[in-house]
Coordinates of C-alpha atoms in Angstrom, one line a residue:
M1 CA 0.0 0.0 0.0
C2 CA 1.4 3.4 -1.0
Q3 CA 1.8 6.0 1.7
N4 CA 0.4 9.5 1.2
T5 CA 3.4 11.4 0.3
H6 CA 1.9 14.7 1.6
N7 CA 2.1 13.2 5.1
L8 CA 5.6 11.8 4.8
I9 CA 8.6 13.3 6.5
N10 CA 11.0 15.3 4.4
L11 CA 14.2 13.4 3.9
M12 CA 16.3 16.6 3.4
Q13 CA 15.1 17.8 6.8
L14 CA 16.4 14.5 8.3
K15 CA 19.8 15.1 6.6
F16 CA 19.8 18.6 8.1
F17 CA 18.9 17.2 11.5
L18 CA 21.9 14.8 11.4
V19 CA 24.4 17.6 10.4
V20 CA 23.1 20.0 13.1
A21 CA 23.4 17.2 15.6
E22 CA 27.0 16.5 14.4
F23 CA 28.1 20.2 14.7
Q24 CA 25.9 21.1 17.6
N25 CA 25.6 24.5 15.9
I26 CA 23.2 25.7 13.3
S27 CA 25.5 28.2 11.7
K28 CA 28.3 25.6 11.2
A29 CA 25.7 23.1 9.9
A30 CA 24.5 25.7 7.4
E31 CA 28.0 26.4 6.2
H32 CA 28.7 22.7 5.8
L33 CA 25.4 22.2 3.8
F34 CA 25.8 25.4 1.7
R35 CA 22.5 26.6 3.0
T36 CA 21.5 29.7 4.8
Q37 CA 21.1 29.6 8.6
S38 CA 17.5 30.6 8.3
A39 CA 16.8 27.7 5.9
I40 CA 18.3 25.2 8.4
T41 CA 16.4 26.7 11.3
R42 CA 13.2 26.6 9.4
A43 CA 13.7 22.9 8.3
I44 CA 14.4 21.8 11.8
G45 CA 11.4 23.7 13.1
D46 CA 9.2 22.1 10.4
L47 CA 10.5 18.6 11.4
E48 CA 9.8 19.2 15.0
K49 CA 6.3 20.4 14.2
Q50 CA 5.6 17.4 12.2
L51 CA 6.9 15.0 14.9
N52 CA 5.3 17.2 17.6
V53 CA 8.6 17.1 19.7
E54 CA 11.5 19.3 20.5
L55 CA 14.6 17.7 18.9
F56 CA 17.2 20.3 20.2
E57 CA 17.8 22.4 23.2
R58 CA 18.8 25.9 22.1
H59 CA 21.7 27.6 23.9
H60 CA 23.5 30.9 23.3
N61 CA 26.6 29.0 21.9
G62 CA 24.8 26.2 20.0
V63 CA 22.3 23.4 20.3
I64 CA 22.3 19.9 21.9
L65 CA 20.0 17.0 21.3
T66 CA 17.1 16.5 23.6
E67 CA 16.4 13.0 24.9
I68 CA 13.8 12.3 22.2
G69 CA 16.4 13.8 19.7
K70 CA 19.0 11.3 20.9
F71 CA 16.4 8.5 20.6
L72 CA 15.4 9.3 17.0
H73 CA 19.0 10.0 15.9
T74 CA 19.7 6.3 15.4
P75 CA 16.8 5.4 13.1
I76 CA 17.2 8.7 11.2
K77 CA 20.9 8.0 10.7
N78 CA 20.1 4.4 9.5
A79 CA 17.6 5.8 6.9
I80 CA 20.1 8.3 5.5
E81 CA 22.9 5.7 5.4
E82 CA 20.7 3.3 3.4
L83 CA 20.6 6.0 0.7
Q84 CA 24.2 6.9 1.0
R85 CA 25.1 3.3 0.0
I86 CA 23.3 3.5 -3.3
P87 CA 25.9 5.3 -5.3
E88 CA 28.5 2.9 -4.1
L89 CA 26.4 -0.1 -5.2
V90 CA 25.8 1.5 -8.6
Y91 CA 29.5 2.2 -9.1
A92 CA 30.5 -1.3 -8.1
Y93 CA 27.9 -2.7 -10.5
N94 CA 29.0 -0.6 -13.4
Q95 CA 32.7 -0.9 -12.7
P96 CA 33.1 -4.4 -11.2
D97 CA 36.8 -4.6 -12.0
M98 CA 37.7 -1.0 -11.0
P99 CA 38.7 -0.1 -7.4
Q100 CA 36.7 2.8 -6.1
H101 CA 39.3 5.6 -5.6
A102 CA 37.1 8.7 -6.0
Q103 CA 35.1 9.9 -3.1
I104 CA 31.4 9.8 -3.9
N105 CA 29.5 13.0 -3.4
E106 CA 26.6 13.2 -1.0
P107 CA 23.5 11.9 -2.9
Y108 CA 21.3 14.9 -2.3
F109 CA 19.2 13.8 -5.3
L110 CA 18.0 10.9 -3.2
Y111 CA 16.9 13.0 -0.3
N112 CA 13.5 13.6 -1.8
T113 CA 10.7 11.5 -0.3
R114 CA 8.2 11.8 -3.2
R115 CA 10.9 10.8 -5.7
L116 CA 11.7 7.7 -3.7
E117 CA 7.9 6.9 -3.4
I118 CA 7.6 7.2 -7.1
F119 CA 10.5 4.8 -7.7
S120 CA 9.2 2.3 -5.1
T121 CA 5.7 2.4 -6.5
L122 CA 6.9 2.0 -10.1
Y123 CA 9.1 -0.9 -9.0
L124 CA 6.0 -2.7 -7.6
T125 CA 3.5 -1.8 -10.3
K126 CA 5.8 -2.0 -13.3
G127 CA 3.6 0.6 -15.0
M128 CA 3.7 4.4 -15.4
K129 CA -0.1 4.7 -15.5
N130 CA -0.7 2.7 -12.4
T131 CA 2.0 4.5 -10.5
A132 CA 0.6 7.9 -11.5
S133 CA -2.9 6.8 -10.5
L134 CA -1.8 5.4 -7.1
L135 CA 0.2 8.5 -6.2
H136 CA -2.3 11.0 -7.7
I137 CA 0.2 12.5 -10.0
T138 CA 0.7 12.7 -13.8
Q139 CA 2.6 10.2 -15.9
P140 CA 5.1 12.9 -17.0
A141 CA 5.8 13.5 -13.3
V142 CA 6.6 9.8 -12.9
S143 CA 8.8 9.8 -16.0
S144 CA 10.6 12.9 -14.9
A145 CA 11.4 11.6 -11.4
I146 CA 12.8 8.3 -12.8
K147 CA 14.8 10.1 -15.4
L148 CA 16.3 12.4 -12.7
L149 CA 17.4 9.3 -10.7
E150 CA 18.8 7.5 -13.8
D151 CA 20.7 10.6 -14.9
A152 CA 22.1 11.3 -11.4
L153 CA 23.2 7.6 -11.0
N154 CA 24.3 7.4 -14.6
T155 CA 22.6 4.1 -15.0
E156 CA 19.4 2.6 -16.4
L157 CA 17.0 1.5 -13.7
F158 CA 14.0 0.5 -15.8
I159 CA 13.8 -1.0 -19.3
R160 CA 10.8 -0.1 -21.4
T161 CA 9.4 -3.2 -23.2
P162 CA 6.2 -3.9 -25.2
N163 CA 4.8 -5.7 -22.2
G164 CA 5.5 -3.0 -19.7
I165 CA 8.4 -1.9 -17.6
K166 CA 11.1 -4.2 -16.3
A167 CA 13.6 -3.4 -13.5
T168 CA 17.3 -3.8 -14.3
A169 CA 19.6 -5.9 -12.0
I170 CA 21.0 -2.8 -10.2
C171 CA 17.4 -1.5 -9.8
N172 CA 16.6 -4.8 -8.0
D173 CA 19.5 -4.2 -5.6
I174 CA 19.0 -0.5 -4.8
Q175 CA 15.2 -0.9 -4.3
Q176 CA 16.0 -2.7 -1.1
N177 CA 17.9 0.3 0.3
I178 CA 15.1 2.6 -0.8
K179 CA 12.4 0.5 0.7
R180 CA 14.2 0.1 4.0
C181 CA 14.7 3.9 4.2
L182 CA 11.1 4.6 3.5
N183 CA 9.9 2.1 6.0
I184 CA 12.1 3.8 8.7
I185 CA 10.8 7.3 8.0
H186 CA 7.2 6.0 7.8
D187 CA 7.7 4.6 11.4
L188 CA 9.2 7.7 12.9
P189 CA 5.9 9.0 14.3
N190 CA 5.3 5.6 15.9
Q191 CA 8.9 5.7 17.4
T192 CA 8.1 9.1 18.8
A193 CA 4.9 7.9 20.4
N194 CA 6.7 4.9 21.8
F195 CA 9.3 7.1 23.4
I196 CA 6.7 9.0 25.4
G197 CA 5.1 5.7 26.6
K198 CA 2.4 5.1 24.0
L199 CA 3.0 1.8 22.2
Q200 CA 1.7 2.0 18.7
G201 CA 2.6 1.1 15.1
T202 CA 2.4 -1.9 12.8
V203 CA 4.3 -5.1 13.3
R204 CA 4.8 -7.0 10.1
I205 CA 5.4 -10.7 10.6
G206 CA 6.5 -13.4 8.2
A207 CA 4.6 -16.4 9.5
L208 CA 5.8 -19.8 8.6
P209 CA 3.2 -22.7 8.8
L210 CA 4.3 -24.2 12.1
I211 CA 3.7 -21.1 14.2
R212 CA 0.4 -19.9 12.7
T213 CA -2.3 -21.9 14.4
F214 CA -1.6 -21.5 18.1
L215 CA 1.6 -19.7 19.2
L216 CA 1.5 -16.6 17.0
P217 CA -2.3 -16.0 17.5
K218 CA -1.8 -16.4 21.3
A219 CA 1.1 -13.9 21.3
I220 CA -0.8 -11.4 19.2
T221 CA -4.0 -11.6 21.3
S222 CA -1.9 -11.2 24.5
L223 CA -0.2 -8.0 23.2
A224 CA -3.3 -6.6 21.5
S225 CA -5.3 -6.7 24.7
K226 CA -2.6 -4.6 26.5
Y227 CA -1.8 -2.2 23.6
P228 CA -4.9 -1.6 21.4
A229 CA -3.0 0.9 19.2
V230 CA -0.6 -1.7 17.9
R231 CA -1.6 -3.3 14.5
F232 CA -0.4 -6.6 13.2
L233 CA 0.2 -7.5 9.6
T234 CA 1.1 -11.1 8.7
F235 CA 2.6 -12.6 5.5
E236 CA 2.2 -16.3 4.8
N237 CA 4.4 -16.7 1.7
A238 CA 7.0 -19.4 1.1
Y239 CA 10.2 -19.1 3.1
E240 CA 12.3 -17.8 0.1
S241 CA 9.7 -15.0 -0.5
L242 CA 9.6 -14.1 3.1
V243 CA 13.4 -13.7 3.2
A244 CA 13.3 -11.4 0.2
Q245 CA 10.6 -9.3 2.0
L246 CA 12.7 -9.3 5.2
R247 CA 15.8 -8.0 3.3
S248 CA 13.8 -5.2 1.7
G249 CA 12.3 -4.2 5.0
D250 CA 8.7 -5.1 4.1
I251 CA 8.5 -7.4 7.1
D252 CA 10.2 -7.0 10.5
F253 CA 11.0 -10.6 11.3
I254 CA 10.1 -14.2 10.3
V255 CA 8.9 -16.7 12.9
G256 CA 8.7 -20.4 12.4
A257 CA 11.0 -23.4 11.8
L258 CA 14.7 -22.2 11.4
R259 CA 16.8 -23.2 8.4
P260 CA 20.4 -22.9 9.4
Q261 CA 21.7 -24.4 6.2
Q262 CA 19.9 -21.8 4.1
Q263 CA 20.5 -18.8 6.3
S264 CA 23.0 -16.2 4.9
S265 CA 25.4 -13.9 6.7
D266 CA 23.1 -10.9 6.6
L267 CA 20.5 -12.6 8.7
E268 CA 20.4 -13.8 12.3
S269 CA 18.2 -16.1 14.3
Q270 CA 17.2 -16.7 17.9
V271 CA 15.8 -20.0 19.0
L272 CA 12.5 -20.1 20.8
F273 CA 12.2 -23.9 21.4
D274 CA 12.8 -27.3 19.8
E275 CA 10.0 -29.5 18.6
K276 CA 9.6 -32.9 17.0
M277 CA 7.2 -34.1 14.4
F278 CA 4.5 -36.8 14.9
M279 CA 2.4 -39.1 12.8
V280 CA -1.3 -38.3 13.3
V281 CA -4.6 -39.7 12.1
R282 CA -8.2 -39.0 12.7
N283 CA -10.0 -40.1 15.8
K284 CA -11.4 -43.7 15.4
H285 CA -8.9 -44.5 12.7
P286 CA -8.6 -48.3 12.2
L287 CA -4.9 -48.2 13.0
L288 CA -5.7 -47.0 16.5
K289 CA -7.5 -50.2 17.3
K290 CA -4.7 -52.7 16.5
E291 CA -1.1 -53.3 17.3
I292 CA 0.8 -52.1 14.3
Q293 CA 4.3 -52.2 12.9
F294 CA 6.2 -49.6 10.9
E295 CA 5.7 -51.8 7.8
D296 CA 2.0 -51.5 8.2
L297 CA 2.2 -47.7 7.9
L298 CA 3.9 -47.9 4.5
Q299 CA 0.7 -49.4 3.1
Q300 CA -1.3 -46.3 4.1
Q301 CA -2.0 -43.1 2.1
W302 CA 0.1 -40.2 3.4
I303 CA -0.1 -36.4 3.6
L304 CA 3.4 -35.0 3.6
P305 CA 5.1 -31.6 3.5
R306 CA 6.3 -30.5 0.1
A307 CA 9.3 -32.2 -1.5
N308 CA 12.6 -30.6 -0.5
S309 CA 11.1 -28.8 2.5
P310 CA 13.1 -29.1 5.8
A311 CA 10.1 -31.0 7.4
R312 CA 10.0 -33.5 4.5
Q313 CA 13.7 -34.1 4.6
L314 CA 13.7 -34.7 8.3
M315 CA 10.8 -37.2 8.0
E316 CA 12.5 -39.1 5.2
D317 CA 15.8 -39.1 7.1
N318 CA 14.0 -40.7 10.0
F319 CA 12.8 -43.6 7.9
R320 CA 16.2 -44.1 6.3
N321 CA 17.9 -44.2 9.7
L322 CA 15.5 -47.1 10.5
N323 CA 16.5 -48.8 7.2
L324 CA 13.0 -48.2 5.8
T325 CA 12.0 -46.6 2.5
P326 CA 10.2 -43.3 3.1
P327 CA 6.5 -43.4 2.2
E328 CA 5.3 -41.9 -1.1
P329 CA 2.7 -39.2 -0.4
T330 CA -0.8 -39.2 -1.8
V331 CA -0.9 -35.5 -1.1
E332 CA 1.9 -33.0 -0.7
T333 CA 0.9 -29.7 1.0
G334 CA 2.0 -27.1 3.4
D335 CA -1.5 -25.9 4.0
L336 CA -2.8 -26.8 7.5
A337 CA -6.5 -26.3 6.6
L338 CA -6.2 -28.8 3.7
T339 CA -4.3 -31.2 5.9
R340 CA -6.9 -31.0 8.6
G341 CA -9.7 -31.5 6.2
L342 CA -8.0 -34.6 4.6
L343 CA -7.3 -36.1 8.0
L344 CA -10.9 -35.7 9.2
Q345 CA -12.4 -37.0 6.0
S346 CA -10.2 -40.0 5.3
N347 CA -7.9 -42.6 6.8
M348 CA -4.7 -40.8 5.6
I349 CA -1.7 -40.3 7.9
A350 CA 0.0 -36.9 8.2
V351 CA 3.3 -35.9 9.6
V352 CA 3.0 -32.6 11.6
S353 CA 4.3 -30.9 14.6
E354 CA 2.3 -30.7 17.8
Q355 CA 1.9 -26.9 17.6
Q356 CA 0.4 -27.2 14.1
M357 CA -2.4 -29.4 15.3
K358 CA -2.7 -28.4 18.9
Y359 CA -6.4 -27.5 18.8
E360 CA -7.3 -30.8 17.0
L361 CA -5.2 -32.8 19.4
D362 CA -6.6 -31.1 22.5
Q363 CA -10.2 -31.6 21.2
G364 CA -9.6 -35.3 20.4
L365 CA -10.3 -34.8 16.7
I366 CA -7.0 -36.4 15.7
K367 CA -4.6 -38.7 17.6
K368 CA -0.9 -39.4 17.5
L369 CA 0.3 -42.8 16.4
P370 CA 2.5 -44.4 19.0
F371 CA 5.7 -44.2 17.0
D372 CA 8.6 -41.9 17.8
L373 CA 10.0 -39.9 14.9
Q374 CA 13.2 -39.5 16.9
Y375 CA 15.3 -37.8 14.2
T376 CA 12.8 -35.1 13.4
S377 CA 13.6 -32.5 16.1
R378 CA 14.0 -29.0 14.7
Q379 CA 14.5 -25.5 16.1
I380 CA 11.6 -23.0 16.0
G381 CA 12.6 -19.3 16.3
I382 CA 12.8 -15.8 14.9
I383 CA 14.8 -14.7 11.9
S384 CA 15.7 -11.0 11.4
R385 CA 18.1 -8.8 9.5
K386 CA 21.5 -8.6 11.2
N387 CA 22.0 -5.3 13.0
S388 CA 18.5 -4.2 12.3
I389 CA 16.7 -2.1 15.0
Q390 CA 13.3 -3.4 15.8
S391 CA 10.5 -1.0 16.6
A392 CA 9.1 -1.0 20.2
A393 CA 6.0 -2.8 18.9
S394 CA 8.1 -5.5 17.2
K395 CA 10.2 -5.9 20.4
A396 CA 7.0 -6.3 22.4
L397 CA 5.6 -9.0 20.1
I398 CA 8.9 -10.9 20.2
H399 CA 8.8 -10.8 24.0
S400 CA 5.2 -12.0 23.9
L401 CA 6.2 -14.8 21.6
K402 CA 8.9 -15.9 24.0
V403 CA 6.5 -15.9 27.0
V404 CA 4.0 -17.9 25.1
C405 CA 6.6 -20.4 23.8
N406 CA 8.1 -20.9 27.2
A407 CA 4.6 -21.5 28.7
S408 CA 3.7 -23.9 25.9
T409 CA 6.9 -26.0 26.2
E410 CA 6.7 -26.1 30.0
A411 CA 3.1 -27.4 29.6
V412 CA 4.2 -30.1 27.2
S413 CA 7.0 -31.2 29.5
L414 CA 4.5 -31.7 32.3
Q415 CA 2.3 -34.0 30.3

């Protein structure tokens, strides 16, 4: 969803804020920025008015950051640094074999919130007309903004084709920086409210299947009851898509089964708990009425996680460690609603975690088969961007998740 650019904070004002904070003197900051002192004073005043806070204490010999100014300095610095990396990325892309000797000038052409919104919206829509319509501007205004960026970066960002607009490779790279920057400045009013004790804002969660049915809903309802101004937005895409959204700043963190082998150096994880998988069937399934062997199970129809998924690999490894051929699935799915429906309406066997089917197990709708899948333990946790700064609302949800997970694992250990 595109933000209303009329309500967005001015990026140039944020740059001025950082320079004033560095020099602790408006006159020196104005000289450094080649602006008049009155222009800097007016910009800081407008920023303070928009955030409804006082960022600096004025003294006869200069200015110093207030406590809220110190608090906001880090996210503002992070937002500007995201943009400052873009010329370096473009240079490295265009001159891969050339060392970067020349000092790159400050990218003032990027410190324009509307221009970045136009870029970001065009990247998503891949169409000038749709972008103009969403932002309530003309198509020439879209073209002009993109041309200015391309000219300033001396590189092509979008390719015009008969089927629409296609992003170039370097465009795919820098859009992550731009998106992260925009997400930070969108959240500044929430950060300000959080500082004065009002928890608000939107938490964007990448929710993998295992966590969706019980633990995440319980953590959200617990937090929502205490802080009604917090909003929650969940994304239920495949792991690879969620990681891409995490890198671009579209989501704050991913929660679910960890994948250490697939995790790159720019991401970090924290473990919430370990959990094994089980074989489950519907209540009153014929297998529950007889003594069965593993070989009997192989004659049944199976509902299994998708091929090449970590859960599927763990299950198949378990069978191989027992010198048994893994079962062939009748249905491959990662959808819990479909799995539940198939179990309740057939004699199929499914391999799931306890958290995925907690309600059905508690209500007696499905039962565990008495076989231990001992090689299927996996870590459940949170994945985030390394060195990213979570909002207060995100931190609160992570804390709520930890509390819920601790209570859940303690309850299981007492059973």
